[in-house]
Every structure is written in structure tokens, then in C-alpha cells.
Amino acid sequence: MKRDFIKLSDYSGVEILGLVGCADRLKRQKGKLRADLKGKSVALVFQKPSNRTRVSFEVGVYELGGHCLYLGPEEINLGKRESTPDVAKTLSRYVHCIVARVYDNKDIVELARYADVPVINALCDLYHPCQALADIQTIRERFGKFKGLTLAYVGDGNNVFHSLMVACALVGINVRFAGPKGYDPDPEIVRHAAGLARRNKCTIELGRRPQEAVKAADVIYSDVWVSMGQEKETARRVREFRGYQINAGLLQAAHKDYIFMHCLPAHRGLEVTADIIDGKHSVIFDQAENRLHAQKAVLLKLLERSL
Ligand code: CP
Ligand code: NVA
């Protein structure tokens, strides 16, 4: 049976650790051209813009010996030009894997349901599993462990947070969230992550106060206040998220060796100040690089290649 990579909670902690281990091994081989995907094509169906996800998948598939096709919103207008099941069934006759970035989670679920080939979620409104996988790879690289660490996420309870929370729960990192009222993470996803956290002896705490979330935290994480597709809400969001900025004053309470993480793209002066994101604790470009290694690991797993 084919496997998809739609959300991290479809995977066990052991499988996630396996993917991180594989990503580490691939990173050690950086630049090496492999032939695991020789003769295989991968379609990138993107409904939204992208820098990191698109480029790291294109380069990753190339480095594994495969061929990539980028299909932007003009080519495949999911559900509009043709139905999502028809797109899934057609692409399955040409390619060996579909990587899709969509607005609505239902679209990627439908794509996976009708495709005969593995489907990878390259971001939807609910999840960003590729980002979270690269993020936990980055965290272990820095600290050499997961257990006992605390990650504080300040801002919007969005797609990036959902996947990150589940990833942390699966590997044993404590999570503290602080965001304004009305922007909490999805309660269903929180409930599920909390169950995973209990099993893995870590905690998930949701609150409103950034000062409490960051207290002695090892990892400080932020994302944009306005995600793709929410542009009309910009003025309101910027107003309501004021007070949830990551800045030097706030981070006085963090662990002295904290790392700062952001999935990028970032807005300096809004969710984070320039001195922090460009400062010595920031690991944002390691995160960006690890997208390449982590996604190659996912491709190898889904296409049943071992490393
Ligand atoms: N972090 C991330 O997914 O970046 P892009 O939107 O540029 O792909
Ligand atoms: N939350 C952001 C992440 C971008 C990588 C968005 O969905 O736009």
C-alpha cells in the first residue's frame, strides 16, 4: 500500500526519528549525486508561491537522480480547471510522486485519496509537515537531543505551529504556545498532540503570555502573523498580534543558549526584530537548508528506497 506524507500524526515517533536520522545521513553526503530516483518523475503542484519548498524539492529530486516538474497555479488549477480526482488520476499515469501546496487541507486529502502514487503535503491551511521535520532535525543538530528541551512558539496557532507541535510531541520536546485570543491552534489537533505528548512524557501548554512561554525556553519559534491566503486580514492581524513580537526584551527570560527559529519568509519589525532574527542565536538558514535533506529522506521513504 502506498503511503502519503500529509500530516506527521500519520507517522509514529520511531518513523519520525528514522526520517531525521536519514536526513542527517543525507546531510553528511551533501552535494553527492545519488541514483535512487533514477527514471522517476515528481510533480510539484503549487497553488501558492514558494521559495524554500519549491527549490529544495527540485534540487532534492535532482540530487536523488530523478526528474521534477513544477506545475504552478496557471497550469493546474485544482478543482477549477478540472476536478481534483481527475488531476490525481491523470498525474498518477505520468509521475511517481506528487508534492502539493494547496489552500485547503481537503484538497490535499482528496488528491492523496485518488492518486495511485504517494502525495506529499508541501503546506496547506492546517499543516506544514516538511517544515516541522526539518525543524526537529535542526533542533537535534544544535542540542544533540530532544528530551528535556522546551520550545516556545509565540504568535499564530497556524499550519506551521500545528505540525511543529505534533513533531515535538512525537519526539519528546515540551511545547509552550502564546498567542492572542482568536488565534489559538485547532483544538482537535491540540487534543491529538496532547495525547502523543502524554505517551512521550512531554507537555503542551497553551497560554496568552509570551513572557511566560519563553521563560527558560531552549527554542524560540515564530512565524508570520498573516499567512498566505489571509492578506485581507492584514490590518486586523497586525493590530491584534502587537505584543507578540519576539524581541531582545522578551528574550531576556529565555535560556541563555536559546536558539531562534523561523520557517521564513519573515517580516522584520513585525513578528520578530532584525537584531534577533539576524543575531547569533538564529538558526533560520540551517532550518532552510535542512528542508533539502529532510525532504530527500521523505522521498526515499515513500518511494521505498533505503539509505
Ligand atoms: N518555509 C517555507 O515553506 O518557505 P516557502 O514558502 O518559501 O516555500
Ligand atoms: N504560515 C505561513 C508559512 C509560510 C511558509 C503561511 O502559510 O503562509
PDB file of C-alpha atoms and ligand atoms in Angstrom:
ATOM      1  CA  MET A   1       0.000   0.000   0.000  1.00  0.00           C
ATOM      2  CA  LYS A   2       1.309   3.443  -0.853  1.00  0.00           C
ATOM      3  CA  ARG A   3       1.994   5.937   1.949  1.00  0.00           C
ATOM      4  CA  ASP A   4       1.444   9.653   1.787  1.00  0.00           C
ATOM      5  CA  PHE A   5       3.029  12.433   3.836  1.00  0.00           C
ATOM      6  CA  ILE A   6       0.033  14.626   4.614  1.00  0.00           C
ATOM      7  CA  LYS A   7       0.446  15.112   8.355  1.00  0.00           C
ATOM      8  CA  LEU A   8       3.029  13.976  10.896  1.00  0.00           C
ATOM      9  CA  SER A   9       0.484  12.267  13.116  1.00  0.00           C
ATOM     10  CA  ASP A  10       0.123   9.612  10.401  1.00  0.00           C
ATOM     11  CA  TYR A  11       3.642   8.539  11.419  1.00  0.00           C
ATOM     12  CA  SER A  12       4.948   7.002  14.631  1.00  0.00           C
ATOM     13  CA  GLY A  13       7.669   8.608  16.730  1.00  0.00           C
ATOM     14  CA  VAL A  14      10.011   5.809  15.642  1.00  0.00           C
ATOM     15  CA  GLU A  15       9.311   6.563  11.971  1.00  0.00           C
ATOM     16  CA  ILE A  16       9.886  10.283  12.505  1.00  0.00           C
ATOM     17  CA  LEU A  17      13.192   9.547  14.249  1.00  0.00           C
ATOM     18  CA  GLY A  18      14.070   7.300  11.297  1.00  0.00           C
ATOM     19  CA  LEU A  19      13.398  10.146   8.872  1.00  0.00           C
ATOM     20  CA  VAL A  20      15.518  12.574  10.908  1.00  0.00           C
ATOM     21  CA  GLY A  21      18.345  10.024  11.020  1.00  0.00           C
ATOM     22  CA  CYS A  22      18.143   9.554   7.264  1.00  0.00           C
ATOM     23  CA  ALA A  23      18.105  13.348   6.758  1.00  0.00           C
ATOM     24  CA  ASP A  24      21.272  13.598   8.897  1.00  0.00           C
ATOM     25  CA  ARG A  25      22.994  10.925   6.796  1.00  0.00           C
ATOM     26  CA  LEU A  26      21.980  12.700   3.600  1.00  0.00           C
ATOM     27  CA  LYS A  27      23.321  15.949   5.016  1.00  0.00           C
ATOM     28  CA  ARG A  28      26.683  14.314   5.655  1.00  0.00           C
ATOM     29  CA  GLN A  29      26.730  13.369   1.941  1.00  0.00           C
ATOM     30  CA  LYS A  30      25.920  16.953   0.947  1.00  0.00           C
ATOM     31  CA  GLY A  31      26.404  17.599  -2.761  1.00  0.00           C
ATOM     32  CA  LYS A  32      26.656  13.910  -3.649  1.00  0.00           C
ATOM     33  CA  LEU A  33      24.552  12.888  -6.642  1.00  0.00           C
ATOM     34  CA  ARG A  34      22.663   9.659  -5.991  1.00  0.00           C
ATOM     35  CA  ALA A  35      20.633   7.455  -8.315  1.00  0.00           C
ATOM     36  CA  ASP A  36      17.811   6.285  -6.020  1.00  0.00           C
ATOM     37  CA  LEU A  37      15.151   8.051  -8.089  1.00  0.00           C
ATOM     38  CA  LYS A  38      16.631   7.261 -11.497  1.00  0.00           C
ATOM     39  CA  GLY A  39      13.791   7.050 -14.000  1.00  0.00           C
ATOM     40  CA  LYS A  40      11.323   8.586 -11.523  1.00  0.00           C
ATOM     41  CA  SER A  41       9.421  11.818 -12.034  1.00  0.00           C
ATOM     42  CA  VAL A  42       7.948  14.011  -9.309  1.00  0.00           C
ATOM     43  CA  ALA A  43       5.210  16.601  -9.943  1.00  0.00           C
ATOM     44  CA  LEU A  44       5.118  19.766  -7.827  1.00  0.00           C
ATOM     45  CA  VAL A  45       1.547  21.083  -7.850  1.00  0.00           C
ATOM     46  CA  PHE A  46       1.709  24.529  -6.252  1.00  0.00           C
ATOM     47  CA  GLN A  47      -1.335  26.765  -5.708  1.00  0.00           C
ATOM     48  CA  LYS A  48       0.683  29.321  -3.688  1.00  0.00           C
ATOM     49  CA  PRO A  49       4.096  30.966  -4.034  1.00  0.00           C
ATOM     50  CA  SER A  50       7.230  29.357  -2.577  1.00  0.00           C
ATOM     51  CA  ASN A  51      10.972  29.783  -2.369  1.00  0.00           C
ATOM     52  CA  ARG A  52      12.325  27.133   0.037  1.00  0.00           C
ATOM     53  CA  THR A  53       9.819  24.353  -0.611  1.00  0.00           C
ATOM     54  CA  ARG A  54       9.915  24.542  -4.367  1.00  0.00           C
ATOM     55  CA  VAL A  55      13.681  24.944  -4.688  1.00  0.00           C
ATOM     56  CA  SER A  56      14.559  22.311  -2.068  1.00  0.00           C
ATOM     57  CA  PHE A  57      12.245  19.756  -3.684  1.00  0.00           C
ATOM     58  CA  GLU A  58      13.534  20.491  -7.195  1.00  0.00           C
ATOM     59  CA  VAL A  59      17.163  20.289  -6.101  1.00  0.00           C
ATOM     60  CA  GLY A  60      16.496  17.295  -3.850  1.00  0.00           C
ATOM     61  CA  VAL A  61      14.848  15.260  -6.599  1.00  0.00           C
ATOM     62  CA  TYR A  62      17.717  16.155  -8.947  1.00  0.00           C
ATOM     63  CA  GLU A  63      20.303  15.078  -6.356  1.00  0.00           C
ATOM     64  CA  LEU A  64      18.498  11.745  -5.948  1.00  0.00           C
ATOM     65  CA  GLY A  65      18.678  11.184  -9.710  1.00  0.00           C
ATOM     66  CA  GLY A  66      15.020  11.920 -10.511  1.00  0.00           C
ATOM     67  CA  HIS A  67      13.178  14.468 -12.596  1.00  0.00           C
ATOM     68  CA  CYS A  68      10.912  17.238 -11.286  1.00  0.00           C
ATOM     69  CA  LEU A  69       8.056  19.114 -12.965  1.00  0.00           C
ATOM     70  CA  TYR A  70       6.843  22.376 -11.442  1.00  0.00           C
ATOM     71  CA  LEU A  71       3.134  22.990 -12.072  1.00  0.00           C
ATOM     72  CA  GLY A  72       2.065  26.401 -10.805  1.00  0.00           C
ATOM     73  CA  PRO A  73      -1.453  27.729 -10.319  1.00  0.00           C
ATOM     74  CA  GLU A  74      -1.675  28.634 -14.009  1.00  0.00           C
ATOM     75  CA  GLU A  75      -1.196  25.019 -15.135  1.00  0.00           C
ATOM     76  CA  ILE A  76      -3.165  23.007 -12.615  1.00  0.00           C
ATOM     77  CA  ASN A  77      -5.965  24.991 -11.200  1.00  0.00           C
ATOM     78  CA  LEU A  78      -7.014  22.274  -8.718  1.00  0.00           C
ATOM     79  CA  GLY A  79     -10.760  21.832  -8.654  1.00  0.00           C
ATOM     80  CA  LYS A  80     -11.369  24.696 -11.065  1.00  0.00           C
ATOM     81  CA  ARG A  81      -9.879  23.768 -14.423  1.00  0.00           C
ATOM     82  CA  GLU A  82     -10.555  20.119 -13.616  1.00  0.00           C
ATOM     83  CA  SER A  83     -11.629  18.153 -10.597  1.00  0.00           C
ATOM     84  CA  THR A  84      -9.037  17.159  -8.008  1.00  0.00           C
ATOM     85  CA  PRO A  85      -9.724  13.395  -8.517  1.00  0.00           C
ATOM     86  CA  ASP A  86      -9.124  13.829 -12.267  1.00  0.00           C
ATOM     87  CA  VAL A  87      -5.852  15.666 -11.597  1.00  0.00           C
ATOM     88  CA  ALA A  88      -4.776  12.922  -9.164  1.00  0.00           C
ATOM     89  CA  LYS A  89      -5.610  10.087 -11.547  1.00  0.00           C
ATOM     90  CA  THR A  90      -4.020  11.776 -14.558  1.00  0.00           C
ATOM     91  CA  LEU A  91      -0.764  12.664 -12.795  1.00  0.00           C
ATOM     92  CA  SER A  92      -0.555   9.110 -11.405  1.00  0.00           C
ATOM     93  CA  ARG A  93      -0.222   7.860 -15.002  1.00  0.00           C
ATOM     94  CA  TYR A  94       2.857  10.068 -15.560  1.00  0.00           C
ATOM     95  CA  VAL A  95       4.729  10.577 -12.322  1.00  0.00           C
ATOM     96  CA  HIS A  96       5.860   8.534  -9.299  1.00  0.00           C
ATOM     97  CA  CYS A  97       5.125  11.093  -6.600  1.00  0.00           C
ATOM     98  CA  ILE A  98       3.060  14.281  -6.227  1.00  0.00           C
ATOM     99  CA  VAL A  99       4.171  17.148  -3.987  1.00  0.00           C
ATOM    100  CA  ALA A 100       1.336  19.639  -3.493  1.00  0.00           C
ATOM    101  CA  ARG A 101       0.968  23.058  -1.869  1.00  0.00           C
ATOM    102  CA  VAL A 102      -2.719  23.926  -1.554  1.00  0.00           C
ATOM    103  CA  TYR A 103      -5.030  26.303   0.283  1.00  0.00           C
ATOM    104  CA  ASP A 104      -7.466  23.820   1.758  1.00  0.00           C
ATOM    105  CA  ASN A 105      -6.385  20.668   3.574  1.00  0.00           C
ATOM    106  CA  LYS A 106      -9.402  18.899   1.993  1.00  0.00           C
ATOM    107  CA  ASP A 107      -7.755  19.304  -1.414  1.00  0.00           C
ATOM    108  CA  ILE A 108      -4.577  17.501  -0.442  1.00  0.00           C
ATOM    109  CA  VAL A 109      -6.542  14.765   1.300  1.00  0.00           C
ATOM    110  CA  GLU A 110      -8.621  14.314  -1.867  1.00  0.00           C
ATOM    111  CA  LEU A 111      -5.512  14.362  -4.049  1.00  0.00           C
ATOM    112  CA  ALA A 112      -3.964  11.607  -1.926  1.00  0.00           C
ATOM    113  CA  ARG A 113      -7.174   9.591  -1.907  1.00  0.00           C
ATOM    114  CA  TYR A 114      -7.423   9.459  -5.696  1.00  0.00           C
ATOM    115  CA  ALA A 115      -3.723   9.296  -6.580  1.00  0.00           C
ATOM    116  CA  ASP A 116      -2.090   5.907  -7.055  1.00  0.00           C
ATOM    117  CA  VAL A 117       1.269   7.446  -6.156  1.00  0.00           C
ATOM    118  CA  PRO A 118       2.472   8.947  -2.846  1.00  0.00           C
ATOM    119  CA  VAL A 119       1.384  12.530  -2.144  1.00  0.00           C
ATOM    120  CA  ILE A 120       3.495  14.889  -0.040  1.00  0.00           C
ATOM    121  CA  ASN A 121       1.963  17.923   1.676  1.00  0.00           C
ATOM    122  CA  ALA A 122       4.104  20.951   0.797  1.00  0.00           C
ATOM    123  CA  LEU A 123       1.860  23.170   3.027  1.00  0.00           C
ATOM    124  CA  CYS A 124      -1.875  23.598   3.383  1.00  0.00           C
ATOM    125  CA  ASP A 125      -4.005  25.701   5.710  1.00  0.00           C
ATOM    126  CA  LEU A 126      -3.650  23.124   8.516  1.00  0.00           C
ATOM    127  CA  TYR A 127      -0.173  21.616   8.214  1.00  0.00           C
ATOM    128  CA  HIS A 128       3.404  22.073   7.053  1.00  0.00           C
ATOM    129  CA  PRO A 129       4.939  18.668   7.846  1.00  0.00           C
ATOM    130  CA  CYS A 130       8.090  19.089   5.714  1.00  0.00           C
ATOM    131  CA  GLN A 131       8.936  22.247   7.649  1.00  0.00           C
ATOM    132  CA  ALA A 132       8.446  20.565  11.020  1.00  0.00           C
ATOM    133  CA  LEU A 133      10.624  17.613  10.051  1.00  0.00           C
ATOM    134  CA  ALA A 134      13.466  19.936   9.021  1.00  0.00           C
ATOM    135  CA  ASP A 135      12.917  21.927  12.216  1.00  0.00           C
ATOM    136  CA  ILE A 136      13.344  18.978  14.546  1.00  0.00           C
ATOM    137  CA  GLN A 137      16.403  17.917  12.565  1.00  0.00           C
ATOM    138  CA  THR A 138      17.788  21.411  13.202  1.00  0.00           C
ATOM    139  CA  ILE A 139      16.940  21.241  16.913  1.00  0.00           C
ATOM    140  CA  ARG A 140      18.750  17.922  17.388  1.00  0.00           C
ATOM    141  CA  GLU A 141      21.722  19.210  15.416  1.00  0.00           C
ATOM    142  CA  ARG A 142      22.030  22.085  17.898  1.00  0.00           C
ATOM    143  CA  PHE A 143      21.286  20.311  21.181  1.00  0.00           C
ATOM    144  CA  GLY A 144      22.162  16.687  20.393  1.00  0.00           C
ATOM    145  CA  LYS A 145      18.841  15.541  21.913  1.00  0.00           C
ATOM    146  CA  PHE A 146      15.106  16.142  22.052  1.00  0.00           C
ATOM    147  CA  LYS A 147      14.073  15.019  25.532  1.00  0.00           C
ATOM    148  CA  GLY A 148      14.114  17.675  28.181  1.00  0.00           C
ATOM    149  CA  LEU A 149      14.050  20.592  25.755  1.00  0.00           C
ATOM    150  CA  THR A 150      11.326  23.248  25.789  1.00  0.00           C
ATOM    151  CA  LEU A 151      10.164  25.045  22.667  1.00  0.00           C
ATOM    152  CA  ALA A 152       8.226  28.308  22.981  1.00  0.00           C
ATOM    153  CA  TYR A 153       6.125  29.362  19.995  1.00  0.00           C
ATOM    154  CA  VAL A 154       4.831  32.921  20.067  1.00  0.00           C
ATOM    155  CA  GLY A 155       2.214  34.084  17.556  1.00  0.00           C
ATOM    156  CA  ASP A 156      -0.424  32.481  15.347  1.00  0.00           C
ATOM    157  CA  GLY A 157      -1.669  28.948  16.020  1.00  0.00           C
ATOM    158  CA  ASN A 158      -1.336  28.153  12.328  1.00  0.00           C
ATOM    159  CA  ASN A 159      -0.219  25.415   9.912  1.00  0.00           C
ATOM    160  CA  VAL A 160       3.444  25.724  10.910  1.00  0.00           C
ATOM    161  CA  PHE A 161       2.593  25.541  14.619  1.00  0.00           C
ATOM    162  CA  HIS A 162       0.252  22.563  14.176  1.00  0.00           C
ATOM    163  CA  SER A 163       2.938  20.434  12.520  1.00  0.00           C
ATOM    164  CA  LEU A 164       5.663  21.639  14.880  1.00  0.00           C
ATOM    165  CA  MET A 165       3.556  20.829  17.952  1.00  0.00           C
ATOM    166  CA  VAL A 166       2.895  17.298  16.676  1.00  0.00           C
ATOM    167  CA  ALA A 167       6.569  16.804  15.759  1.00  0.00           C
ATOM    168  CA  CYS A 168       7.652  17.893  19.248  1.00  0.00           C
ATOM    169  CA  ALA A 169       5.037  15.671  20.884  1.00  0.00           C
ATOM    170  CA  LEU A 170       6.307  12.700  18.848  1.00  0.00           C
ATOM    171  CA  VAL A 171       9.947  13.164  19.828  1.00  0.00           C
ATOM    172  CA  GLY A 172       9.519  14.376  23.411  1.00  0.00           C
ATOM    173  CA  ILE A 173      10.048  18.159  23.293  1.00  0.00           C
ATOM    174  CA  ASN A 174       7.898  20.273  25.656  1.00  0.00           C
ATOM    175  CA  VAL A 175       5.851  22.938  23.850  1.00  0.00           C
ATOM    176  CA  ARG A 176       4.568  26.261  25.165  1.00  0.00           C
ATOM    177  CA  PHE A 177       2.345  28.368  22.936  1.00  0.00           C
ATOM    178  CA  ALA A 178       1.428  32.020  23.477  1.00  0.00           C
ATOM    179  CA  GLY A 179      -0.899  33.852  21.125  1.00  0.00           C
ATOM    180  CA  PRO A 180      -3.760  36.345  21.229  1.00  0.00           C
ATOM    181  CA  LYS A 181      -7.379  35.283  21.707  1.00  0.00           C
ATOM    182  CA  GLY A 182      -8.964  34.172  18.443  1.00  0.00           C
ATOM    183  CA  TYR A 183      -5.747  32.719  17.014  1.00  0.00           C
ATOM    184  CA  ASP A 184      -5.400  29.527  19.007  1.00  0.00           C
ATOM    185  CA  PRO A 185      -4.372  26.321  17.291  1.00  0.00           C
ATOM    186  CA  ASP A 186      -7.085  23.929  16.121  1.00  0.00           C
ATOM    187  CA  PRO A 187      -8.483  22.210  19.257  1.00  0.00           C
ATOM    188  CA  GLU A 188      -8.729  18.826  17.523  1.00  0.00           C
ATOM    189  CA  ILE A 189      -5.035  18.919  16.547  1.00  0.00           C
ATOM    190  CA  VAL A 190      -4.095  20.090  20.056  1.00  0.00           C
ATOM    191  CA  ARG A 191      -6.062  17.221  21.617  1.00  0.00           C
ATOM    192  CA  HIS A 192      -4.332  14.703  19.405  1.00  0.00           C
ATOM    193  CA  ALA A 193      -0.877  16.205  20.035  1.00  0.00           C
ATOM    194  CA  ALA A 194      -1.543  16.256  23.789  1.00  0.00           C
ATOM    195  CA  GLY A 195      -2.234  12.506  23.685  1.00  0.00           C
ATOM    196  CA  LEU A 196       1.043  11.909  21.856  1.00  0.00           C
ATOM    197  CA  ALA A 197       2.869  14.161  24.321  1.00  0.00           C
ATOM    198  CA  ARG A 198       1.488  12.232  27.308  1.00  0.00           C
ATOM    199  CA  ARG A 199       2.734   8.994  25.793  1.00  0.00           C
ATOM    200  CA  ASN A 200       6.161  10.516  25.163  1.00  0.00           C
ATOM    201  CA  LYS A 201       6.378  12.169  28.601  1.00  0.00           C
ATOM    202  CA  CYS A 202       6.406  15.761  27.444  1.00  0.00           C
ATOM    203  CA  THR A 203       3.893  18.582  27.750  1.00  0.00           C
ATOM    204  CA  ILE A 204       1.905  21.017  25.608  1.00  0.00           C
ATOM    205  CA  GLU A 205       0.796  24.245  27.251  1.00  0.00           C
ATOM    206  CA  LEU A 206      -1.304  26.959  25.620  1.00  0.00           C
ATOM    207  CA  GLY A 207      -1.396  30.474  27.029  1.00  0.00           C
ATOM    208  CA  ARG A 208      -1.675  34.162  26.230  1.00  0.00           C
ATOM    209  CA  ARG A 209       1.540  35.492  27.780  1.00  0.00           C
ATOM    210  CA  PRO A 210       4.734  35.434  25.702  1.00  0.00           C
ATOM    211  CA  GLN A 211       6.772  36.249  28.836  1.00  0.00           C
ATOM    212  CA  GLU A 212       5.624  33.010  30.451  1.00  0.00           C
ATOM    213  CA  ALA A 213       6.045  30.929  27.299  1.00  0.00           C
ATOM    214  CA  VAL A 214       9.673  31.911  26.735  1.00  0.00           C
ATOM    215  CA  LYS A 215      10.786  31.526  30.374  1.00  0.00           C
ATOM    216  CA  ALA A 216      13.968  29.368  30.318  1.00  0.00           C
ATOM    217  CA  ALA A 217      12.960  28.008  26.879  1.00  0.00           C
ATOM    218  CA  ASP A 218      15.666  26.420  24.726  1.00  0.00           C
ATOM    219  CA  VAL A 219      13.970  27.069  21.398  1.00  0.00           C
ATOM    220  CA  ILE A 220      12.071  30.213  20.482  1.00  0.00           C
ATOM    221  CA  TYR A 221       9.940  29.932  17.343  1.00  0.00           C
ATOM    222  CA  SER A 222       7.917  32.459  15.408  1.00  0.00           C
ATOM    223  CA  ASP A 223       6.085  32.600  12.096  1.00  0.00           C
ATOM    224  CA  VAL A 224       4.312  35.328  10.150  1.00  0.00           C
ATOM    225  CA  TRP A 225       1.151  36.875  11.567  1.00  0.00           C
ATOM    226  CA  VAL A 226      -0.504  36.823   8.138  1.00  0.00           C
ATOM    227  CA  SER A 227      -0.277  33.539   6.263  1.00  0.00           C
ATOM    228  CA  MET A 228      -0.713  33.101   2.526  1.00  0.00           C
ATOM    229  CA  GLY A 229      -4.396  33.499   1.691  1.00  0.00           C
ATOM    230  CA  GLN A 230      -5.105  35.768   4.708  1.00  0.00           C
ATOM    231  CA  GLU A 231      -3.878  39.009   3.126  1.00  0.00           C
ATOM    232  CA  LYS A 232      -7.265  40.718   3.526  1.00  0.00           C
ATOM    233  CA  GLU A 233      -6.940  40.342   7.320  1.00  0.00           C
ATOM    234  CA  THR A 234      -3.547  42.072   7.439  1.00  0.00           C
ATOM    235  CA  ALA A 235      -4.566  45.296   9.242  1.00  0.00           C
ATOM    236  CA  ARG A 236      -6.575  43.471  11.906  1.00  0.00           C
ATOM    237  CA  ARG A 237      -3.919  40.804  12.460  1.00  0.00           C
ATOM    238  CA  VAL A 238      -1.065  43.297  12.766  1.00  0.00           C
ATOM    239  CA  ARG A 239      -3.128  45.134  15.379  1.00  0.00           C
ATOM    240  CA  GLU A 240      -4.088  42.027  17.328  1.00  0.00           C
ATOM    241  CA  PHE A 241      -0.641  40.403  17.282  1.00  0.00           C
ATOM    242  CA  ARG A 242       1.110  43.510  18.569  1.00  0.00           C
ATOM    243  CA  GLY A 243       2.533  42.392  21.894  1.00  0.00           C
ATOM    244  CA  TYR A 244       3.516  39.018  20.427  1.00  0.00           C
ATOM    245  CA  GLN A 245       6.720  40.226  18.838  1.00  0.00           C
ATOM    246  CA  ILE A 246       9.936  38.348  19.556  1.00  0.00           C
ATOM    247  CA  ASN A 247      12.478  40.948  20.638  1.00  0.00           C
ATOM    248  CA  ALA A 248      15.512  41.295  22.873  1.00  0.00           C
ATOM    249  CA  GLY A 249      13.442  42.456  25.856  1.00  0.00           C
ATOM    250  CA  LEU A 250      11.240  39.364  25.727  1.00  0.00           C
ATOM    251  CA  LEU A 251      14.169  37.010  25.251  1.00  0.00           C
ATOM    252  CA  GLN A 252      15.926  38.095  28.426  1.00  0.00           C
ATOM    253  CA  ALA A 253      13.802  35.440  30.078  1.00  0.00           C
ATOM    254  CA  ALA A 254      14.819  32.666  27.649  1.00  0.00           C
ATOM    255  CA  HIS A 255      17.596  30.151  28.360  1.00  0.00           C
ATOM    256  CA  LYS A 256      20.939  31.891  27.774  1.00  0.00           C
ATOM    257  CA  ASP A 257      21.835  29.413  24.995  1.00  0.00           C
ATOM    258  CA  TYR A 258      18.431  29.563  23.280  1.00  0.00           C
ATOM    259  CA  ILE A 259      18.119  29.205  19.528  1.00  0.00           C
ATOM    260  CA  PHE A 260      15.746  31.342  17.481  1.00  0.00           C
ATOM    261  CA  MET A 261      13.799  29.634  14.695  1.00  0.00           C
ATOM    262  CA  HIS A 262      11.511  30.892  11.933  1.00  0.00           C
ATOM    263  CA  CYS A 263      10.277  28.929   8.922  1.00  0.00           C
ATOM    264  CA  LEU A 264      10.647  32.011   6.666  1.00  0.00           C
ATOM    265  CA  PRO A 265       9.646  34.153   4.868  1.00  0.00           C
ATOM    266  CA  ALA A 266       9.865  36.611   7.785  1.00  0.00           C
ATOM    267  CA  HIS A 267       8.834  40.206   8.389  1.00  0.00           C
ATOM    268  CA  ARG A 268      11.491  42.008  10.378  1.00  0.00           C
ATOM    269  CA  GLY A 269       9.898  44.550  12.695  1.00  0.00           C
ATOM    270  CA  LEU A 270       6.614  42.634  12.937  1.00  0.00           C
ATOM    271  CA  GLU A 271       6.761  39.104  14.408  1.00  0.00           C
ATOM    272  CA  VAL A 272      10.498  39.418  15.145  1.00  0.00           C
ATOM    273  CA  THR A 273      13.010  42.235  15.344  1.00  0.00           C
ATOM    274  CA  ALA A 274      16.008  42.285  13.000  1.00  0.00           C
ATOM    275  CA  ASP A 275      18.560  42.031  15.829  1.00  0.00           C
ATOM    276  CA  ILE A 276      17.075  38.672  16.884  1.00  0.00           C
ATOM    277  CA  ILE A 277      16.463  37.056  13.510  1.00  0.00           C
ATOM    278  CA  ASP A 278      19.871  38.183  12.245  1.00  0.00           C
ATOM    279  CA  GLY A 279      21.589  37.663  15.584  1.00  0.00           C
ATOM    280  CA  LYS A 280      23.913  34.940  16.846  1.00  0.00           C
ATOM    281  CA  HIS A 281      21.177  32.694  18.289  1.00  0.00           C
ATOM    282  CA  SER A 282      19.304  32.489  14.990  1.00  0.00           C
ATOM    283  CA  VAL A 283      19.379  29.193  13.047  1.00  0.00           C
ATOM    284  CA  ILE A 284      16.965  30.179  10.280  1.00  0.00           C
ATOM    285  CA  PHE A 285      19.242  29.244   7.387  1.00  0.00           C
ATOM    286  CA  ASP A 286      20.069  25.856   8.933  1.00  0.00           C
ATOM    287  CA  GLN A 287      16.332  25.254   9.008  1.00  0.00           C
ATOM    288  CA  ALA A 288      16.078  26.310   5.363  1.00  0.00           C
ATOM    289  CA  GLU A 289      18.974  24.036   4.387  1.00  0.00           C
ATOM    290  CA  ASN A 290      17.564  21.100   6.308  1.00  0.00           C
ATOM    291  CA  ARG A 291      14.391  21.274   4.227  1.00  0.00           C
ATOM    292  CA  LEU A 292      16.503  19.797   1.441  1.00  0.00           C
ATOM    293  CA  HIS A 293      17.835  16.880   3.498  1.00  0.00           C
ATOM    294  CA  ALA A 294      14.585  16.152   5.331  1.00  0.00           C
ATOM    295  CA  GLN A 295      12.516  16.101   2.147  1.00  0.00           C
ATOM    296  CA  LYS A 296      15.014  13.822   0.418  1.00  0.00           C
ATOM    297  CA  ALA A 297      14.545  11.445   3.365  1.00  0.00           C
ATOM    298  CA  VAL A 298      10.752  11.598   2.900  1.00  0.00           C
ATOM    299  CA  LEU A 299      11.071  10.925  -0.836  1.00  0.00           C
ATOM    300  CA  LEU A 300      13.298   7.900  -0.179  1.00  0.00           C
ATOM    301  CA  LYS A 301      10.850   6.510   2.376  1.00  0.00           C
ATOM    302  CA  LEU A 302       7.741   6.992   0.239  1.00  0.00           C
ATOM    303  CA  LEU A 303       9.401   5.634  -2.873  1.00  0.00           C
ATOM    304  CA  GLU A 304      10.694   2.700  -0.812  1.00  0.00           C
ATOM    305  CA  ARG A 305      14.362   3.382  -1.239  1.00  0.00           C
ATOM    306  CA  SER A 306      16.645   2.738   1.703  1.00  0.00           C
ATOM    307  CA  LEU A 307      19.794   4.613   2.512  1.00  0.00           C
TER     308      LEU A 307
HETATM  309  N1   CP B   1       9.176  27.871   4.816  1.00  0.00           N
HETATM  310  C1   CP B   1       8.657  27.690   3.602  1.00  0.00           C
HETATM  311  O1   CP B   1       7.884  26.744   3.336  1.00  0.00           O
HETATM  312  O2   CP B   1       9.039  28.608   2.680  1.00  0.00           O
HETATM  313  P1   CP B   1       8.425  28.810   1.229  1.00  0.00           P
HETATM  314  O3   CP B   1       7.007  29.285   1.411  1.00  0.00           O
HETATM  315  O4   CP B   1       9.301  29.841   0.590  1.00  0.00           O
HETATM  316  O5   CP B   1       8.446  27.501   0.498  1.00  0.00           O
HETATM  317  N1  NVA B   2       2.233  30.218   7.910  1.00  0.00           N
HETATM  318  C1  NVA B   2       2.881  30.596   6.672  1.00  0.00           C
HETATM  319  C2  NVA B   2       4.042  29.716   6.396  1.00  0.00           C
HETATM  320  C3  NVA B   2       4.798  30.006   5.135  1.00  0.00           C
HETATM  321  C4  NVA B   2       5.904  29.041   4.878  1.00  0.00           C
HETATM  322  C5  NVA B   2       1.875  30.540   5.538  1.00  0.00           C
HETATM  323  O1  NVA B   2       1.052  29.618   5.493  1.00  0.00           O
HETATM  324  O2  NVA B   2       1.899  31.443   4.696  1.00  0.00           O
END
